[in-house]
Coordinates of C-alpha atoms (C1' of nucleotides) in Angstrom, one line a residue:
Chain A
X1 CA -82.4 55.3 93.7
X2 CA -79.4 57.0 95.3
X3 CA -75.8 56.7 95.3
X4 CA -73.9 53.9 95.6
X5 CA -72.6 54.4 98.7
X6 CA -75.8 55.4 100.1
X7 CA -76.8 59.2 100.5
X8 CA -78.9 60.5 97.4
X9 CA -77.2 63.7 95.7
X10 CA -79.0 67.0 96.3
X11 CA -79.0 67.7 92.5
X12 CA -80.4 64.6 91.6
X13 CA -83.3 65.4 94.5
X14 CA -84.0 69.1 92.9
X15 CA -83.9 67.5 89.3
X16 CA -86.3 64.8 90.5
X17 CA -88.7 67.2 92.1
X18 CA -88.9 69.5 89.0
X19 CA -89.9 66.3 86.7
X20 CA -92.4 65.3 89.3
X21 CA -93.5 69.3 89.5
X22 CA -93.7 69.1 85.8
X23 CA -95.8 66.0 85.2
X24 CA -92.9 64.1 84.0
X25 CA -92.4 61.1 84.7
X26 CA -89.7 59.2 86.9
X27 CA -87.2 56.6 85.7
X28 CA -84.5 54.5 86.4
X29 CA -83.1 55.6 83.4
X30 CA -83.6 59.5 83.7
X31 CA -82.4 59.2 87.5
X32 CA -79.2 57.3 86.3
X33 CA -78.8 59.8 83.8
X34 CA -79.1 62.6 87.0
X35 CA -77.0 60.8 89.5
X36 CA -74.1 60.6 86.7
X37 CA -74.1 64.4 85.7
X38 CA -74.6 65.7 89.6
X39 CA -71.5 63.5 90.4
X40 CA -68.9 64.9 87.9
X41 CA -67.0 68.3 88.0
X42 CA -66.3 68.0 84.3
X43 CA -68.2 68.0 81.2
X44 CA -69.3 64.5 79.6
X45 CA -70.7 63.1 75.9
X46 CA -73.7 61.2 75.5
X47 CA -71.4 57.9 75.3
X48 CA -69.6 58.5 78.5
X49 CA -72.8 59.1 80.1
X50 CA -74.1 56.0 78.6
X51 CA -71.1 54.1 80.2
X52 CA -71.3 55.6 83.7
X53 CA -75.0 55.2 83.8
X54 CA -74.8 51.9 82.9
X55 CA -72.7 50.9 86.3
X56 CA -75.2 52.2 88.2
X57 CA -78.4 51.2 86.7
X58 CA -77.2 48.0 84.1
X59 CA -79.3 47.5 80.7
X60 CA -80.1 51.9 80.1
X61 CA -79.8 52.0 76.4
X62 CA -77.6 54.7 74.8
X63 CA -80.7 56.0 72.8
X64 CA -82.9 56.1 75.9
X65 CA -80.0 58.6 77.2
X66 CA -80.2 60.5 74.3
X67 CA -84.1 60.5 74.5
X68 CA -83.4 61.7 78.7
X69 CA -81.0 64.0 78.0
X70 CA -83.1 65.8 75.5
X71 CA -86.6 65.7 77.3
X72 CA -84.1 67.3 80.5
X73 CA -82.5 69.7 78.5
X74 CA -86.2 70.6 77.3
X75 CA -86.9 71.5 81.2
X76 CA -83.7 73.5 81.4
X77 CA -82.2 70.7 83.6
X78 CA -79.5 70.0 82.2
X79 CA -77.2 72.2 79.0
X80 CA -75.6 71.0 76.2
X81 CA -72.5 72.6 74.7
X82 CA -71.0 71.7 71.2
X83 CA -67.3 71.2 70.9
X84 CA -65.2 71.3 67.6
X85 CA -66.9 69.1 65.7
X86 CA -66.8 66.2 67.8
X87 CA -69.3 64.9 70.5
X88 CA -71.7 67.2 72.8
X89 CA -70.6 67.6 76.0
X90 CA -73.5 67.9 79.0
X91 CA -74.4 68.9 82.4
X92 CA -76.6 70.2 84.9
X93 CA -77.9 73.3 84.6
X94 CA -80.0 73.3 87.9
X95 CA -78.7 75.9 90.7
X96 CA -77.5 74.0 93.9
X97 CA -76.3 71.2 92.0
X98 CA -72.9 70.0 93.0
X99 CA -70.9 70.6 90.0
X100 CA -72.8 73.9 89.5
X101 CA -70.3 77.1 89.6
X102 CA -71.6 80.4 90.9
X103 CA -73.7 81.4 87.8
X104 CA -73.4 80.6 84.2
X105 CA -70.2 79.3 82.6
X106 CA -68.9 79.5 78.7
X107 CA -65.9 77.0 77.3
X108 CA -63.0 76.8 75.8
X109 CA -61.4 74.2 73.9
X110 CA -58.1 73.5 72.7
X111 CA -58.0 72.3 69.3
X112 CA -54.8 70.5 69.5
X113 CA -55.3 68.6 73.3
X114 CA -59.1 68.8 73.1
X115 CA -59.2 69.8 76.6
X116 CA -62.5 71.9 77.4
X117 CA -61.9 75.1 79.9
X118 CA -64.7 76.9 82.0
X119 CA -64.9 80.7 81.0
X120 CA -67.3 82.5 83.8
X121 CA -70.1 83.9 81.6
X122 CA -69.1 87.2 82.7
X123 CA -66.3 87.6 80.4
X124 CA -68.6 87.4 77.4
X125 CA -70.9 90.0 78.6
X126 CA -69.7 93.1 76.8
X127 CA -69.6 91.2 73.4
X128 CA -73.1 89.8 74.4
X129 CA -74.4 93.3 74.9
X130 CA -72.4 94.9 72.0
X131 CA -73.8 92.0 69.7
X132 CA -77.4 92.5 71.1
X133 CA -77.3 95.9 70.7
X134 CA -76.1 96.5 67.1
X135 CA -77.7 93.5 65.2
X136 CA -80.6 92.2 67.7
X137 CA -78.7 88.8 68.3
X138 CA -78.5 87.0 71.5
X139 CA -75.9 85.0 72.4
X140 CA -76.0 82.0 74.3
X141 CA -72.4 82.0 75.5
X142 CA -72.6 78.5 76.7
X143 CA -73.7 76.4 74.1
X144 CA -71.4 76.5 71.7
X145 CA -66.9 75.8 72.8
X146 CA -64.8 78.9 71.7
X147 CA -62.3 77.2 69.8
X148 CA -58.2 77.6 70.3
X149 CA -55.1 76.6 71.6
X150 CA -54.5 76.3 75.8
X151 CA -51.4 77.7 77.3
X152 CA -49.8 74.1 77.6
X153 CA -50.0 73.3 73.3
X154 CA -49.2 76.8 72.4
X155 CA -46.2 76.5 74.6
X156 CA -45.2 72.9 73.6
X157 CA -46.0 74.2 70.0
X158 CA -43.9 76.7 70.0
X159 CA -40.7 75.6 70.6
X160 CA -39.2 78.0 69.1
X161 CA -41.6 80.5 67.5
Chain B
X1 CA -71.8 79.0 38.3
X2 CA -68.6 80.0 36.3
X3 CA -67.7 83.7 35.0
X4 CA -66.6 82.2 31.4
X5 CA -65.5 78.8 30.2
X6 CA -61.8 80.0 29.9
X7 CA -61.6 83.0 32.5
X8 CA -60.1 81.3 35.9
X9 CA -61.2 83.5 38.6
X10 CA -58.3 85.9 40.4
X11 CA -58.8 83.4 43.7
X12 CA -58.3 80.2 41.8
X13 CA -55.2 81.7 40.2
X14 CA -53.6 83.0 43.7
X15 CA -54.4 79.1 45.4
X16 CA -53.0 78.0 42.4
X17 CA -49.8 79.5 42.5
X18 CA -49.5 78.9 46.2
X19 CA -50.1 75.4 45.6
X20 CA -46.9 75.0 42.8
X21 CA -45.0 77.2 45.1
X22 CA -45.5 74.6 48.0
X23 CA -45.0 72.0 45.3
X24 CA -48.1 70.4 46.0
X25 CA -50.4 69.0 42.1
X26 CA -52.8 70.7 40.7
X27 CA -55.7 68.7 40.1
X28 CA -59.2 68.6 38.5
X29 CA -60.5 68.2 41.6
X30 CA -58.8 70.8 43.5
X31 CA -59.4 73.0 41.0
X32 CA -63.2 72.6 40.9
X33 CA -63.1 72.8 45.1
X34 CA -61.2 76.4 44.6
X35 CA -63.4 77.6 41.7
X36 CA -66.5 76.9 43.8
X37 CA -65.0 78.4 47.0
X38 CA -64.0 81.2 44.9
X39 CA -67.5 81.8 43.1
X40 CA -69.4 82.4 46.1
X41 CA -70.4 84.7 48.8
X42 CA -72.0 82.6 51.4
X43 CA -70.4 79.5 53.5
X44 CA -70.8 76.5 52.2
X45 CA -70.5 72.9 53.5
X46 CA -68.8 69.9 52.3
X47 CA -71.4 68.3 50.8
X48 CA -72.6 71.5 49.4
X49 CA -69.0 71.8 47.5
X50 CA -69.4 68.8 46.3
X51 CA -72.7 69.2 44.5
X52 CA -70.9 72.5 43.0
X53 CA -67.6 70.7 41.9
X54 CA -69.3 68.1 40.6
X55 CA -71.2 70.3 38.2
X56 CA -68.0 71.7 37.0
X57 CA -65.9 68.7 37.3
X58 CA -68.1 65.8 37.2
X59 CA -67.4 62.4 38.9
X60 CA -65.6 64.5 41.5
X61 CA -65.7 62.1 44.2
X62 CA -67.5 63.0 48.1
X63 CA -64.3 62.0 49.7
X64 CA -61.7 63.3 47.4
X65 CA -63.2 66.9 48.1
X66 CA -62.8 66.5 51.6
X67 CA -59.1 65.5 51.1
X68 CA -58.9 68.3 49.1
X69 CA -60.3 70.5 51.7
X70 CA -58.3 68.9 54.2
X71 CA -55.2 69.6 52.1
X72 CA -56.1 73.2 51.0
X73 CA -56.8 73.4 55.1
X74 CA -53.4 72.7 56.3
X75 CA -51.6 75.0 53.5
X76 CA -53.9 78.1 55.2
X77 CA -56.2 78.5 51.5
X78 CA -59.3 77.3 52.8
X79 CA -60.8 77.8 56.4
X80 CA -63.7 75.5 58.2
X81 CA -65.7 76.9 60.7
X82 CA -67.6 74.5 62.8
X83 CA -71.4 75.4 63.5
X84 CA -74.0 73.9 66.5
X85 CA -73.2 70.2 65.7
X86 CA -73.8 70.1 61.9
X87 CA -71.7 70.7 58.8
X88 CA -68.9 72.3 59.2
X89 CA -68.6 75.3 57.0
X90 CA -66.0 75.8 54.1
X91 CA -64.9 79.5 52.4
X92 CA -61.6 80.6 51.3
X93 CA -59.0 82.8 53.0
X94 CA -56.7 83.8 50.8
X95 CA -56.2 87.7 50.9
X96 CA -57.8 89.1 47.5
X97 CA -60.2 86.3 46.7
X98 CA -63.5 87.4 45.3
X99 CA -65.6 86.3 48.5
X100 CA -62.7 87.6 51.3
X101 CA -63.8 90.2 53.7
X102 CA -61.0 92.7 54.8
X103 CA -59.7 90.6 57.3
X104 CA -61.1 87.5 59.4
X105 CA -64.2 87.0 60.6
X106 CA -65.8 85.2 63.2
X107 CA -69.8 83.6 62.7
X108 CA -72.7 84.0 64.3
X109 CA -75.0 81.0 64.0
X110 CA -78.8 81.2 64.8
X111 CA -80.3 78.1 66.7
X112 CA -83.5 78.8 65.3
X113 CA -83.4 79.3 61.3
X114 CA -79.6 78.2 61.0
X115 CA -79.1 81.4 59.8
X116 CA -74.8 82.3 59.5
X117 CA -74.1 85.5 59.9
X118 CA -70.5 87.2 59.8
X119 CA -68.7 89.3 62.7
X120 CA -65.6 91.5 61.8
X121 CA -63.1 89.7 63.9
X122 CA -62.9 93.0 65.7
X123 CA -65.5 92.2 67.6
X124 CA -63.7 89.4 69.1
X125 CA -59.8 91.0 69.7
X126 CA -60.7 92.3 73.2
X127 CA -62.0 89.2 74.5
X128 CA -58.8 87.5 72.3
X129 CA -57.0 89.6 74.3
X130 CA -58.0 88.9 77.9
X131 CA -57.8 85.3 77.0
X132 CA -54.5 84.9 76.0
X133 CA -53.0 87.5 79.3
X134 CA -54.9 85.6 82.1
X135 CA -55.0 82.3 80.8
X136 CA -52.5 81.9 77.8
X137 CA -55.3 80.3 75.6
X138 CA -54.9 81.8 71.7
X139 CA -58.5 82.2 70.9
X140 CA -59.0 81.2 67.4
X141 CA -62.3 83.8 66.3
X142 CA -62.7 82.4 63.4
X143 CA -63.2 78.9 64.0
X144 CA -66.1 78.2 65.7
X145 CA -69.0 79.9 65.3
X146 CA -71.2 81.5 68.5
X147 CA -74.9 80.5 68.9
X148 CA -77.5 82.0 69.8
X149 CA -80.6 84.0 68.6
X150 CA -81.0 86.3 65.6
X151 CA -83.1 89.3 65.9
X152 CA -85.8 87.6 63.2
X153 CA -86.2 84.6 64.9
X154 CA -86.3 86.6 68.3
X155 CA -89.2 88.8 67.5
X156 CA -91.4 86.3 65.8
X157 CA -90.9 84.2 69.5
X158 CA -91.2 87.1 71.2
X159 CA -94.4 89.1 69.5
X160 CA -96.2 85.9 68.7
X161 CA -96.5 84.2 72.3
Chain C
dC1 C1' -105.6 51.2 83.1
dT2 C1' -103.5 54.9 80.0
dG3 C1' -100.0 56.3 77.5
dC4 C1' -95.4 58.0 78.2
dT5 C1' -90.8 55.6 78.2
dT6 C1' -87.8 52.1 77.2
dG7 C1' -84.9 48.7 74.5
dC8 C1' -83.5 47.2 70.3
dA9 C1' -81.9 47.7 65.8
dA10 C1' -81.5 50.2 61.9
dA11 C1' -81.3 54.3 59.5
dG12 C1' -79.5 58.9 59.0
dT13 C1' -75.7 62.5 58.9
dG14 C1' -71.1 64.0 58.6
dT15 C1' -66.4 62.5 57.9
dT16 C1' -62.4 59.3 57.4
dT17 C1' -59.7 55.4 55.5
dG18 C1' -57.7 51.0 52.8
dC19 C1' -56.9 49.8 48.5
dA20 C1' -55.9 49.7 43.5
dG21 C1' -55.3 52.4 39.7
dG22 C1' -54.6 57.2 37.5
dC23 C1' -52.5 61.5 36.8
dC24 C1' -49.3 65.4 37.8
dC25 C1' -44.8 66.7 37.6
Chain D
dG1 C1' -41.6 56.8 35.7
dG2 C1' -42.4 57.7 40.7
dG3 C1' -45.3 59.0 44.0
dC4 C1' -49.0 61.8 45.2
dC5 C1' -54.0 61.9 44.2
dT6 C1' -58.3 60.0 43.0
dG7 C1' -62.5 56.9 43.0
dC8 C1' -64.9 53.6 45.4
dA9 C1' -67.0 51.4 49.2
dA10 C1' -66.9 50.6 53.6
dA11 C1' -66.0 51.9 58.2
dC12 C1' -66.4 55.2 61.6
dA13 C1' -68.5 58.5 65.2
dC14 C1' -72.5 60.7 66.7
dT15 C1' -77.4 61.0 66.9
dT16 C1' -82.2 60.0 65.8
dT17 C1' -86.3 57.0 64.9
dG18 C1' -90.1 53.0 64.3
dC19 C1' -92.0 49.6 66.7
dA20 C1' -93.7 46.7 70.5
dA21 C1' -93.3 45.8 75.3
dG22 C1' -92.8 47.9 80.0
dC23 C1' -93.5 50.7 83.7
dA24 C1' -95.0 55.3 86.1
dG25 C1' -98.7 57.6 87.8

DNA sequence: CTGCTTGCAAAGTGTTTGCAGGCCC
DNA sequence: GGGCCTGCAAACACTTTGCAAGCAG
């Protein structure tokens, strides 16, 4: 299964051959689930996946994208990222993928618009290393949104103060 | 769970006054929600207050503590801190209440054992910092917490296998 | 053929809301 | 008394799960 306008997506191809490498198996469902994350720049929930995949490959079942997503986060395939308190937000995690930056990335999300910014991982290296060093902990700087307000709220907000 | 039947703690009294001051009621319930928030060290959940309050205050309703939360939330008294996708996480932040810290704090969350742990906000102001020149965003440290792995849970994966 | 995967629905969390009545001020 | 607050249940959003049939390998 491919795109719909014919050439399959090298993500999707890498992704496939890992599951196949692995002794996983192959589905409609898990290469909808593929094709949809390797064709977005942004970050998507569960639902929206569910919604995209379903134009592609009509009848996948929002659980059975819940159940992909998690057996493909499981292979480090794909990474999950929790925002606020509302809905995960997913996506691929494979190098050479086409929405992959150059490395890994953390977020940002404002509170007030709910948008969700890309932070390169590089910026929370000290803090990783300081946190490491003095208590032993290691941070995973992309699975969890650093919460606050973007430029655009905090200037709207303000107003005048 | 309470100091003495007729001794309100120094926090309760301080929300308590803010509250009249902002002429928002005093109520049973809000009450109980402050005297639990003020009687412990830890974070606690919403359902976790509830179970508290109730024992206090019974027939405190699930709902009404979250609209007292909500309430106590918007007049700066209580602060939520969301963690991985669960329960969000409830303590006060009034300056001088029995469980406040000197100053904010940001959280640590362990993916592993769930395990909270605090960070002086200090931590946190450099990156706060570099945020808010390059890209405007007002990082809110407290509000989310970061995840990752904490040094227990790291050596027993790492020793063991 | 074997057994992992799927579809379905229903349950399970965590949180919010409409309504009628109650309490604070 | 007036109007905010409460209790209740039900809705709501997100995610997981039991079961039988289906499909990959």
């Amino acid at each position: 299964v491919k795109a719909a306008d014919g050439s399959p997506r090298p993500g999707v191809v890498a992704a496939v051959a890992m599951l196949r490498a692995r002794g996983e198996r192959v589905t409609r469902a898990r290469e909808a689930v593929l094709d949809v994350l390797d064709g977005v720049s942004e970050h998507l929930t569960a639902d929206e996946i569910v919604l995209r995949a379903a134009a592609r490959a009509p009848g996948v079942h929002r659980a059975t994208v819940y159940r992909a997503l998690a057996t493909l986060r499981d292979l480090d395939v794909v990474a999950h990222t929790h925002v606020g308190g509302s809905a995960a937000v997913y996506h691929l995690s494979l190098p050479g993928a086409s929405d992959e930056r150059s490395g890994p990335h953390a977020h940002l999300q404002c509170t007030t618009c709910g948008v969700v910014l890309d932070l390169p991982a590089a910026e929370l290296q000290p803090l990783a290393a300081r946190l490491r060093g003095a208590l032993g902990f290691r941070l995973e700087p992309a699975h969890a949104a650093l919460l606050g307000t973007c430029a655009a709220c905090a200037a709207t907000g303000t107003g005048g103060g």
